[in-house]
Amino acid sequence: MTAYRTDAHARRKGRARGGLWGPALVNLGLGVPASVPLYLVWWLLTEYMPMDCKSVEDLAKPGLTNCNYTTLDHASPVMLLLAVTSVFTLALVVVIDVVLPLRRGRRLAAWLGAAALIPVPFAMCLALA
């Protein structure tokens, strides 16, 4: 019996089909906590990977120009923190972009497509720094 539908019910159904604003804003919000593992990956790629030495024993070798003890000292905790925060962030993304839309009957393609916006807050902070 569709004759007794109200405007509120029609609006709710229209919102359930959804636009792209909801998924886009939620995934931009997910980008804020995702900035932590993204920054750790950026640090490893820009600080740790270009170094000539990979252990403390390499510091004594002559001829190594790009070797920093502080970076070597911080590498292990950064990798551990990267693993922990990446698992947490990935779980958050799976729950918000896959599980919740499937439970509520929303379009999964819109949510997964908007997941490309997750690195935007980190990229903005990196560009402004």
Backbone as numpy.savetxt, mean C-alpha at the origin, in Angstrom:
# Nx Ny Nz CAx CAy CAz Cx Cy Cz
-43.31 -7.00 -5.78 -44.14 -5.83 -5.78 -43.26 -4.59 -5.78
-43.02 -4.08 -6.92 -42.18 -2.90 -7.03 -42.96 -1.60 -6.97
-44.27 -1.67 -6.87 -45.09 -0.47 -6.86 -44.90 0.34 -5.57
-44.47 -0.28 -4.50 -44.36 0.40 -3.22 -42.93 0.83 -2.88
-42.06 0.86 -3.85 -40.68 1.31 -3.59 -40.66 2.79 -3.24
-39.79 3.12 -2.32 -39.64 4.52 -1.96 -38.40 5.08 -2.62
-38.25 6.39 -2.54 -37.07 7.04 -3.11 -35.81 6.62 -2.36
-35.93 6.41 -1.06 -34.76 6.00 -0.27 -34.30 4.61 -0.71
-35.24 3.73 -0.98 -34.88 2.38 -1.43 -34.20 2.45 -2.81
-34.71 3.29 -3.67 -34.12 3.43 -5.01 -32.71 4.02 -4.91
-32.52 4.99 -4.01 -31.19 5.57 -3.83 -30.21 4.55 -3.28
-30.69 3.73 -2.34 -29.84 2.71 -1.77 -29.43 1.69 -2.83
-30.33 1.31 -3.68 -30.02 0.36 -4.75 -29.04 0.99 -5.75
-29.21 2.26 -6.04 -28.31 2.95 -6.96 -26.91 3.04 -6.39
-26.83 3.26 -5.08 -25.53 3.34 -4.43 -24.86 1.97 -4.38
-25.66 0.91 -4.28 -25.09 -0.44 -4.23 -24.45 -0.80 -5.56
-25.06 -0.35 -6.65 -24.43 -0.58 -7.95 -23.15 0.22 -8.04
-23.21 1.38 -7.48 -22.02 2.16 -7.21 -21.39 2.90 -8.35
-20.71 3.92 -7.94 -19.86 4.65 -8.84 -18.42 4.35 -8.47
-17.55 5.20 -8.91 -16.14 4.99 -8.63 -15.62 5.85 -7.48
-16.46 6.76 -6.98 -15.99 7.65 -5.91 -15.72 6.89 -4.62
-16.60 6.00 -4.25 -16.42 5.24 -3.01 -15.14 4.41 -3.02
-14.96 3.54 -4.03 -13.73 2.76 -4.07 -12.47 3.61 -4.17
-12.55 4.72 -4.91 -11.37 5.58 -5.06 -11.00 6.21 -3.72
-11.97 6.73 -3.00 -11.67 7.38 -1.72 -11.19 6.38 -0.67
-11.79 5.20 -0.66 -11.38 4.18 0.31 -9.94 3.73 0.02
-9.61 3.55 -1.25 -8.26 3.10 -1.59 -7.23 4.21 -1.39
-7.62 5.46 -1.56 -6.71 6.55 -1.21 -6.47 6.56 0.29
-7.50 6.27 1.06 -7.35 6.16 2.51 -6.47 4.98 2.90
-6.57 3.88 2.17 -5.69 2.74 2.41 -4.24 3.08 2.10
-4.04 4.04 1.24 -2.69 4.44 0.87 -1.92 5.08 2.00
-2.62 5.62 2.99 -1.94 6.27 4.11 -1.18 5.23 4.95
-1.82 4.15 5.45 -1.01 3.15 6.17 -0.09 2.36 5.24
-0.44 2.28 3.96 0.42 1.57 3.01 1.70 2.35 2.72
1.76 3.61 3.14 2.96 4.40 2.94 4.14 3.86 3.74
3.87 3.19 4.85 4.96 2.64 5.67 5.73 1.56 4.91
5.09 0.49 4.41 5.88 -0.49 3.66 6.43 0.06 2.35
5.71 1.00 1.73 6.24 1.59 0.50 7.51 2.40 0.77
7.53 3.12 1.91 8.74 3.86 2.26 9.89 2.91 2.57
9.59 1.80 3.25 10.66 0.84 3.57 11.23 0.21 2.31
10.39 -0.09 1.33 10.88 -0.61 0.05 11.73 0.44 -0.65
11.27 1.70 -0.62 12.02 2.79 -1.24 13.39 2.95 -0.56
13.45 2.84 0.78 14.71 2.96 1.50 15.67 1.83 1.12
15.14 0.61 1.06 16.00 -0.51 0.68 16.54 -0.36 -0.73
15.71 0.13 -1.64 16.15 0.28 -3.03 17.12 1.44 -3.23
16.98 2.49 -2.45 17.84 3.66 -2.66 19.05 3.73 -1.74
18.97 3.13 -0.57 20.08 3.19 0.38 20.87 1.89 0.47
20.17 0.78 0.62 20.84 -0.49 0.88 21.35 -1.17 -0.39
20.53 -1.23 -1.40 20.90 -1.95 -2.62 22.11 -1.35 -3.36
22.27 -0.04 -3.44 23.42 0.50 -4.17 24.77 0.34 -3.46
24.76 -0.11 -2.20 26.02 -0.22 -1.45 26.90 -1.34 -2.01
28.21 -1.16 -1.91 29.17 -2.16 -2.37 29.31 -3.31 -1.38
28.99 -3.08 -0.12 29.16 -4.13 0.89 27.80 -4.57 1.39
27.72 -5.85 1.78 26.46 -6.41 2.26 26.57 -6.97 3.68
27.77 -6.90 4.29 27.93 -7.35 5.66 28.99 -6.48 6.35
29.08 -6.61 7.67 30.03 -5.81 8.44 31.47 -6.20 8.10
31.68 -7.46 7.75 33.02 -7.91 7.38 33.52 -7.22 6.12
32.64 -6.83 5.26 33.02 -6.15 4.02 33.55 -4.74 4.27
33.29 -4.18 5.46 33.76 -2.82 5.76 35.29 -2.75 5.80
35.95 -3.85 6.12 37.40 -3.86 6.23 38.10 -4.04 4.89
37.37 -4.41 3.87 37.98 -4.62 2.56 38.40 -3.29 1.95
39.60 -3.22 1.39 40.02 -1.98 0.75 39.34 -1.83 -0.63
39.18 -0.62 -1.04 38.66 -0.35 -2.38 37.14 -0.21 -2.45
36.44 -0.40 -1.35 35.00 -0.22 -1.37 34.68 1.23 -1.04
34.08 1.91 -1.95 33.83 3.34 -1.76 32.44 3.63 -1.21
31.48 2.82 -1.57 30.11 3.07 -1.16 29.71 2.07 -0.09
30.20 2.27 1.13 29.92 1.36 2.22 29.61 2.18 3.47
28.44 1.98 4.05 28.00 2.79 5.17 27.59 1.86 6.31
28.22 2.01 7.47 27.92 1.15 8.61 26.50 1.38 9.12
26.04 2.60 9.14 24.70 2.90 9.64 23.63 2.23 8.79
23.81 2.26 7.48 22.86 1.60 6.60 22.88 0.09 6.82
24.08 -0.48 6.98 24.17 -1.91 7.27 23.50 -2.26 8.59
23.68 -1.38 9.57 23.10 -1.61 10.89 21.58 -1.56 10.85
21.01 -0.70 10.02 19.56 -0.54 9.96 18.87 -1.50 8.99
19.61 -2.18 8.17 19.01 -3.00 7.11 18.16 -4.15 7.66
18.66 -4.87 8.65 17.90 -6.01 9.18 16.59 -5.59 9.83
16.58 -4.59 10.72 15.29 -4.17 11.28 14.33 -3.63 10.21
14.86 -2.96 9.22 14.00 -2.44 8.15 13.36 -3.59 7.38
14.13 -4.63 7.09 13.57 -5.78 6.37 12.51 -6.50 7.21
12.75 -6.63 8.50 11.76 -7.26 9.38 10.49 -6.43 9.45
10.64 -5.13 9.63 9.48 -4.24 9.68 8.74 -4.24 8.34
9.47 -4.33 7.25 8.85 -4.41 5.92 7.99 -5.66 5.80
8.50 -6.78 6.27 7.72 -8.03 6.20 6.44 -7.93 7.03
6.54 -7.39 8.23 5.37 -7.30 9.11 4.34 -6.33 8.55
4.77 -5.15 8.17 3.82 -4.15 7.67 3.24 -4.53 6.31
4.01 -5.25 5.50 3.49 -5.68 4.20 2.39 -6.71 4.36
2.56 -7.64 5.29 1.52 -8.64 5.53 0.25 -7.97 6.05
0.40 -7.03 6.98 -0.75 -6.30 7.52 -1.45 -5.51 6.41
-0.69 -4.81 5.59 -1.27 -3.99 4.53 -1.94 -4.85 3.47
-1.32 -5.94 3.10 -1.91 -6.84 2.12 -3.21 -7.43 2.64
-3.25 -7.82 3.91 -4.48 -8.34 4.50 -5.58 -7.27 4.50
-5.20 -6.05 4.80 -6.15 -4.94 4.79 -6.72 -4.72 3.39
-5.87 -4.76 2.39 -6.31 -4.57 1.00 -7.22 -5.70 0.56
-6.89 -6.93 0.91 -7.74 -8.07 0.52 -9.10 -7.97 1.18
-9.14 -7.63 2.44 -10.43 -7.52 3.13 -11.27 -6.39 2.54
-10.66 -5.23 2.36 -11.43 -4.06 1.92 -11.75 -4.10 0.43
-10.85 -4.59 -0.41 -11.07 -4.56 -1.84 -11.67 -5.84 -2.42
-11.68 -6.92 -1.67 -12.21 -8.17 -2.21 -13.35 -8.71 -1.35
-13.10 -8.93 -0.07 -14.08 -9.60 0.77 -15.33 -8.75 0.99
-15.16 -7.51 1.42 -16.32 -6.67 1.70 -17.17 -6.38 0.47
-16.58 -6.05 -0.69 -17.44 -5.85 -1.86 -18.18 -7.12 -2.28
-17.56 -8.28 -2.14 -18.25 -9.52 -2.49 -19.41 -9.80 -1.54
-19.24 -9.51 -0.26 -20.31 -9.73 0.71 -21.49 -8.81 0.49
-21.21 -7.59 0.03 -22.28 -6.61 -0.14 -22.83 -6.59 -1.57
-22.32 -7.44 -2.43 -22.84 -7.52 -3.79 -22.42 -6.37 -4.68
-21.30 -5.77 -4.39 -20.82 -4.66 -5.21 -19.90 -5.17 -6.30
-19.63 -4.31 -7.27 -18.76 -4.69 -8.39 -17.33 -4.81 -7.92
-16.77 -5.97 -8.10 -15.39 -6.23 -7.68 -14.40 -5.51 -8.59
-14.74 -5.35 -9.86 -13.84 -4.70 -10.81 -13.57 -3.25 -10.43
-14.58 -2.56 -9.95 -14.38 -1.16 -9.55 -13.43 -1.06 -8.36
-13.57 -1.97 -7.41 -12.72 -1.94 -6.22 -11.29 -2.33 -6.54
-11.13 -3.36 -7.36 -9.77 -3.78 -7.73 -9.10 -2.77 -8.65
-9.86 -2.13 -9.49 -9.30 -1.08 -10.35 -8.86 0.14 -9.54
-9.64 0.47 -8.53 -9.29 1.61 -7.68 -8.11 1.29 -6.77
-7.75 0.03 -6.63 -6.59 -0.33 -5.80 -5.30 0.24 -6.38
-5.32 0.63 -7.64 -4.14 1.27 -8.23 -3.86 2.63 -7.60
-4.82 3.17 -6.87 -4.63 4.47 -6.21 -3.94 4.37 -4.86
-3.68 3.17 -4.38 -3.07 3.00 -3.06 -1.71 3.68 -2.95
-0.81 3.61 -3.95 0.49 4.27 -3.80 0.46 5.80 -3.97
-0.69 6.37 -4.31 -0.75 7.82 -4.58 -0.35 8.66 -3.36
-0.83 8.40 -2.13 -0.39 9.23 -1.00 1.12 9.17 -0.78
1.72 7.99 -0.94 3.17 7.89 -0.78 3.89 8.65 -1.89
3.40 8.54 -3.11 4.03 9.27 -4.22 3.92 10.77 -4.03
2.80 11.23 -3.49 2.63 12.67 -3.22 3.60 13.14 -2.14
3.74 12.35 -1.08 4.69 12.71 -0.02 6.12 12.71 -0.54
6.44 11.75 -1.38 7.78 11.67 -1.95 8.04 12.84 -2.89
7.03 13.23 -3.64 7.18 14.37 -4.55 7.31 15.69 -3.80
6.63 15.80 -2.67 6.67 17.04 -1.90 7.89 17.16 -1.00
8.55 16.04 -0.76 9.71 16.07 0.15 10.96 16.59 -0.53
